[in-house]
Amino acid sequence: MIAIGCDHGGVQLKTCIKQYLEENNYAYEDVGVVSADTPADYPDIAALVANKVCDGSCSCGILICGTGIGMSIAANKVKGIRAAHVTDTFSARMAKEHNNAQIICLGERITGPGLAVDLVAEYLHAEFQGGRHTGRVDKITALEQA
Ligand code: RB5
């Protein structure tokens, strides 16, 4: 199950990504919001998606705001979460292969719908490579204890 959420700045892009998920038979849970006209606070949505990943009810998440920056900063505050703000397909793949990011963050005002769907596809198709990357990801987790 994929958790997906956005603030008012990401509603249109979320619709495009949901269409891709549906067409490719990915199960998702949309935590909101639905209106581009009603301001929403991105940390609230980031927390909803991040907590679904943390409690295991969703295996990964997609967060969208105007830039993707606020969502990534907020999601990364949740213990255990590695959220990657991505704007190119190489980074979208590396976010999973090297960093084992559970969440990717996109910006509707930055990334057009065609590229955004490619970013999601690249991320979802990628696999964590483990090996030398495992210890590095463990060191990220260790930083949370400091
Ligand atoms: C909302 O105007 C905007 O600040 C938000 O969507 C996001 O870009 C924050 O990082």
PDB file of C-alpha atoms and ligand atoms in Angstrom:
ATOM      1  CA  MET A   1       0.000   0.000   0.000  1.00  0.00           C
ATOM      2  CA  ILE A   2       1.305   3.431  -0.979  1.00  0.00           C
ATOM      3  CA  ALA A   3       0.395   6.440   1.152  1.00  0.00           C
ATOM      4  CA  ILE A   4      -0.067   9.604  -0.871  1.00  0.00           C
ATOM      5  CA  GLY A   5      -0.796  13.097   0.340  1.00  0.00           C
ATOM      6  CA  CYS A   6      -0.480  16.731  -0.625  1.00  0.00           C
ATOM      7  CA  ASP A   7      -1.190  20.226   0.573  1.00  0.00           C
ATOM      8  CA  HIS A   8      -3.189  22.744  -1.465  1.00  0.00           C
ATOM      9  CA  GLY A   9      -0.100  23.320  -3.628  1.00  0.00           C
ATOM     10  CA  GLY A  10      -0.018  19.726  -4.829  1.00  0.00           C
ATOM     11  CA  VAL A  11      -3.610  18.734  -5.513  1.00  0.00           C
ATOM     12  CA  GLN A  12      -3.396  18.720  -9.306  1.00  0.00           C
ATOM     13  CA  LEU A  13      -0.162  16.777  -9.416  1.00  0.00           C
ATOM     14  CA  LYS A  14      -1.539  14.270  -6.910  1.00  0.00           C
ATOM     15  CA  THR A  15      -4.448  13.624  -9.261  1.00  0.00           C
ATOM     16  CA  CYS A  16      -2.016  12.845 -12.114  1.00  0.00           C
ATOM     17  CA  ILE A  17       0.026  10.517  -9.931  1.00  0.00           C
ATOM     18  CA  LYS A  18      -3.065   8.727  -8.636  1.00  0.00           C
ATOM     19  CA  GLN A  19      -4.124   8.131 -12.231  1.00  0.00           C
ATOM     20  CA  TYR A  20      -0.732   6.536 -12.923  1.00  0.00           C
ATOM     21  CA  LEU A  21      -1.042   4.372  -9.800  1.00  0.00           C
ATOM     22  CA  GLU A  22      -4.529   3.230 -10.788  1.00  0.00           C
ATOM     23  CA  GLU A  23      -3.534   2.466 -14.371  1.00  0.00           C
ATOM     24  CA  ASN A  24      -0.640   0.369 -13.077  1.00  0.00           C
ATOM     25  CA  ASN A  25      -2.600  -1.443 -10.378  1.00  0.00           C
ATOM     26  CA  TYR A  26      -0.824   0.037  -7.386  1.00  0.00           C
ATOM     27  CA  ALA A  27      -2.917   0.146  -4.239  1.00  0.00           C
ATOM     28  CA  TYR A  28      -2.793   3.524  -2.534  1.00  0.00           C
ATOM     29  CA  GLU A  29      -4.331   5.404   0.348  1.00  0.00           C
ATOM     30  CA  ASP A  30      -4.917   9.103  -0.184  1.00  0.00           C
ATOM     31  CA  VAL A  31      -4.660  10.993   3.108  1.00  0.00           C
ATOM     32  CA  GLY A  32      -5.759  14.305   1.523  1.00  0.00           C
ATOM     33  CA  VAL A  33      -6.090  17.151   0.892  1.00  0.00           C
ATOM     34  CA  VAL A  34      -8.591  17.500  -1.927  1.00  0.00           C
ATOM     35  CA  SER A  35      -8.908  21.260  -2.407  1.00  0.00           C
ATOM     36  CA  ALA A  36      -6.399  23.549  -4.045  1.00  0.00           C
ATOM     37  CA  ASP A  37      -8.422  26.513  -2.782  1.00  0.00           C
ATOM     38  CA  THR A  38      -8.289  25.791   0.934  1.00  0.00           C
ATOM     39  CA  PRO A  39      -4.855  26.327   2.473  1.00  0.00           C
ATOM     40  CA  ALA A  40      -3.481  23.302   4.289  1.00  0.00           C
ATOM     41  CA  ASP A  41      -0.351  22.991   6.403  1.00  0.00           C
ATOM     42  CA  TYR A  42       2.098  20.612   4.741  1.00  0.00           C
ATOM     43  CA  PRO A  43       3.575  19.313   8.036  1.00  0.00           C
ATOM     44  CA  ASP A  44       0.159  17.882   8.943  1.00  0.00           C
ATOM     45  CA  ILE A  45      -0.004  15.888   5.714  1.00  0.00           C
ATOM     46  CA  ALA A  46       3.642  14.857   5.906  1.00  0.00           C
ATOM     47  CA  ALA A  47       2.985  13.456   9.386  1.00  0.00           C
ATOM     48  CA  LEU A  48      -0.014  11.438   8.194  1.00  0.00           C
ATOM     49  CA  VAL A  49       1.963   9.785   5.404  1.00  0.00           C
ATOM     50  CA  ALA A  50       5.137   9.315   7.466  1.00  0.00           C
ATOM     51  CA  ASN A  51       3.215   7.707  10.314  1.00  0.00           C
ATOM     52  CA  LYS A  52       1.547   5.258   7.940  1.00  0.00           C
ATOM     53  CA  VAL A  53       4.998   4.214   6.753  1.00  0.00           C
ATOM     54  CA  CYS A  54       6.314   3.984  10.301  1.00  0.00           C
ATOM     55  CA  ASP A  55       3.428   1.857  11.579  1.00  0.00           C
ATOM     56  CA  GLY A  56       3.735  -0.485   8.597  1.00  0.00           C
ATOM     57  CA  SER A  57       0.259   0.123   7.192  1.00  0.00           C
ATOM     58  CA  CYS A  58       1.922   1.522   4.064  1.00  0.00           C
ATOM     59  CA  SER A  59       5.212   0.357   2.563  1.00  0.00           C
ATOM     60  CA  CYS A  60       6.109   3.729   1.081  1.00  0.00           C
ATOM     61  CA  GLY A  61       4.773   7.211   0.528  1.00  0.00           C
ATOM     62  CA  ILE A  62       4.475  10.048  -1.943  1.00  0.00           C
ATOM     63  CA  LEU A  63       4.184  13.638  -0.729  1.00  0.00           C
ATOM     64  CA  ILE A  64       3.475  16.664  -2.879  1.00  0.00           C
ATOM     65  CA  CYS A  65       3.506  20.346  -2.038  1.00  0.00           C
ATOM     66  CA  GLY A  66       4.377  23.438  -4.037  1.00  0.00           C
ATOM     67  CA  THR A  67       8.098  22.742  -4.089  1.00  0.00           C
ATOM     68  CA  GLY A  68       8.438  19.372  -2.378  1.00  0.00           C
ATOM     69  CA  ILE A  69      10.793  21.014   0.096  1.00  0.00           C
ATOM     70  CA  GLY A  70       8.442  21.561   3.009  1.00  0.00           C
ATOM     71  CA  MET A  71       7.085  18.042   2.772  1.00  0.00           C
ATOM     72  CA  SER A  72      10.585  16.543   2.785  1.00  0.00           C
ATOM     73  CA  ILE A  73      11.778  18.635   5.715  1.00  0.00           C
ATOM     74  CA  ALA A  74       8.678  17.727   7.722  1.00  0.00           C
ATOM     75  CA  ALA A  75       8.627  14.016   6.868  1.00  0.00           C
ATOM     76  CA  ASN A  76      12.297  13.672   7.767  1.00  0.00           C
ATOM     77  CA  LYS A  77      11.491  14.850  11.294  1.00  0.00           C
ATOM     78  CA  VAL A  78       9.524  11.657  11.883  1.00  0.00           C
ATOM     79  CA  LYS A  79      11.764   9.074  13.473  1.00  0.00           C
ATOM     80  CA  GLY A  80      12.773   6.322  11.072  1.00  0.00           C
ATOM     81  CA  ILE A  81      11.734   8.176   7.942  1.00  0.00           C
ATOM     82  CA  ARG A  82      13.990   8.817   4.981  1.00  0.00           C
ATOM     83  CA  ALA A  83      12.170  11.189   2.646  1.00  0.00           C
ATOM     84  CA  ALA A  84      13.838  12.259  -0.601  1.00  0.00           C
ATOM     85  CA  HIS A  85      12.937  15.399  -2.504  1.00  0.00           C
ATOM     86  CA  VAL A  86      13.444  14.452  -6.141  1.00  0.00           C
ATOM     87  CA  THR A  87      13.295  16.387  -9.400  1.00  0.00           C
ATOM     88  CA  ASP A  88      15.173  14.047 -11.772  1.00  0.00           C
ATOM     89  CA  THR A  89      14.815  10.381 -12.597  1.00  0.00           C
ATOM     90  CA  PHE A  90      18.366   9.411 -11.604  1.00  0.00           C
ATOM     91  CA  SER A  91      17.820  10.778  -8.105  1.00  0.00           C
ATOM     92  CA  ALA A  92      14.414   9.123  -7.894  1.00  0.00           C
ATOM     93  CA  ARG A  93      16.059   5.757  -8.564  1.00  0.00           C
ATOM     94  CA  MET A  94      19.019   6.405  -6.270  1.00  0.00           C
ATOM     95  CA  ALA A  95      16.700   7.450  -3.470  1.00  0.00           C
ATOM     96  CA  LYS A  96      15.604   3.813  -3.296  1.00  0.00           C
ATOM     97  CA  GLU A  97      18.727   1.980  -4.514  1.00  0.00           C
ATOM     98  CA  HIS A  98      21.228   3.746  -2.261  1.00  0.00           C
ATOM     99  CA  ASN A  99      19.258   5.561   0.441  1.00  0.00           C
ATOM    100  CA  ASN A 100      16.312   3.187   0.841  1.00  0.00           C
ATOM    101  CA  ALA A 101      14.049   6.221   1.090  1.00  0.00           C
ATOM    102  CA  GLN A 102      10.517   5.193   2.025  1.00  0.00           C
ATOM    103  CA  ILE A 103       9.027   8.486   0.823  1.00  0.00           C
ATOM    104  CA  ILE A 104       9.578  10.689  -2.199  1.00  0.00           C
ATOM    105  CA  CYS A 105       8.549  14.325  -2.236  1.00  0.00           C
ATOM    106  CA  LEU A 106       7.561  16.267  -5.336  1.00  0.00           C
ATOM    107  CA  GLY A 107       6.780  19.892  -6.111  1.00  0.00           C
ATOM    108  CA  GLU A 108       3.811  20.720  -8.297  1.00  0.00           C
ATOM    109  CA  ARG A 109       5.174  24.210  -8.975  1.00  0.00           C
ATOM    110  CA  ILE A 110       8.557  22.746  -9.977  1.00  0.00           C
ATOM    111  CA  THR A 111       7.923  19.492 -11.786  1.00  0.00           C
ATOM    112  CA  GLY A 112       5.440  18.974 -14.615  1.00  0.00           C
ATOM    113  CA  PRO A 113       3.045  16.043 -14.587  1.00  0.00           C
ATOM    114  CA  GLY A 114       4.869  13.961 -17.200  1.00  0.00           C
ATOM    115  CA  LEU A 115       8.192  14.082 -15.394  1.00  0.00           C
ATOM    116  CA  ALA A 116       6.513  13.647 -12.018  1.00  0.00           C
ATOM    117  CA  VAL A 117       4.918  10.393 -13.145  1.00  0.00           C
ATOM    118  CA  ASP A 118       8.309   9.225 -14.457  1.00  0.00           C
ATOM    119  CA  LEU A 119       9.868  10.045 -11.067  1.00  0.00           C
ATOM    120  CA  VAL A 120       7.242   7.993  -9.284  1.00  0.00           C
ATOM    121  CA  ALA A 121       7.654   5.089 -11.717  1.00  0.00           C
ATOM    122  CA  GLU A 122      11.441   5.155 -11.414  1.00  0.00           C
ATOM    123  CA  TYR A 123      11.215   5.148  -7.634  1.00  0.00           C
ATOM    124  CA  LEU A 124       8.610   2.382  -7.452  1.00  0.00           C
ATOM    125  CA  HIS A 125      10.506   0.132  -9.865  1.00  0.00           C
ATOM    126  CA  ALA A 126      13.810   0.510  -8.013  1.00  0.00           C
ATOM    127  CA  GLU A 127      15.069  -1.835  -5.294  1.00  0.00           C
ATOM    128  CA  PHE A 128      17.357  -1.061  -2.386  1.00  0.00           C
ATOM    129  CA  GLN A 129      20.763  -2.458  -3.297  1.00  0.00           C
ATOM    130  CA  GLY A 130      21.850  -3.263   0.249  1.00  0.00           C
ATOM    131  CA  GLY A 131      25.508  -4.214   0.592  1.00  0.00           C
ATOM    132  CA  ARG A 132      27.705  -1.218   1.307  1.00  0.00           C
ATOM    133  CA  HIS A 133      24.617   0.999   1.426  1.00  0.00           C
ATOM    134  CA  THR A 134      23.146  -0.817   4.410  1.00  0.00           C
ATOM    135  CA  GLY A 135      25.726   0.453   6.855  1.00  0.00           C
ATOM    136  CA  ARG A 136      25.360   3.984   5.561  1.00  0.00           C
ATOM    137  CA  VAL A 137      21.608   3.922   5.968  1.00  0.00           C
ATOM    138  CA  ASP A 138      22.124   2.483   9.456  1.00  0.00           C
ATOM    139  CA  LYS A 139      24.359   5.459  10.219  1.00  0.00           C
ATOM    140  CA  ILE A 140      21.543   7.791   9.193  1.00  0.00           C
ATOM    141  CA  THR A 141      19.298   5.994  11.662  1.00  0.00           C
ATOM    142  CA  ALA A 142      21.983   6.268  14.325  1.00  0.00           C
ATOM    143  CA  LEU A 143      21.945  10.039  13.934  1.00  0.00           C
ATOM    144  CA  GLU A 144      18.405   9.996  15.308  1.00  0.00           C
ATOM    145  CA  GLN A 145      19.736   8.785  18.654  1.00  0.00           C
ATOM    146  CA  ALA A 146      22.086  11.725  19.060  1.00  0.00           C
TER     147      ALA A 146
HETATM  148  C1  RB5 B   1       2.311  26.534   0.093  1.00  0.00           C
HETATM  149  O1  RB5 B   1       2.109  27.802  -0.421  1.00  0.00           O
HETATM  150  C2  RB5 B   1       3.763  26.145  -0.047  1.00  0.00           C
HETATM  151  O2  RB5 B   1       4.542  26.860   0.853  1.00  0.00           O
HETATM  152  C3  RB5 B   1       3.940  24.652   0.140  1.00  0.00           C
HETATM  153  O3  RB5 B   1       3.137  23.974  -0.765  1.00  0.00           O
HETATM  154  C4  RB5 B   1       5.328  24.100  -0.047  1.00  0.00           C
HETATM  155  O4  RB5 B   1       5.886  24.537  -1.252  1.00  0.00           O
HETATM  156  C5  RB5 B   1       6.251  24.256   1.079  1.00  0.00           C
HETATM  157  O5  RB5 B   1       7.396  23.809   1.038  1.00  0.00           O
END
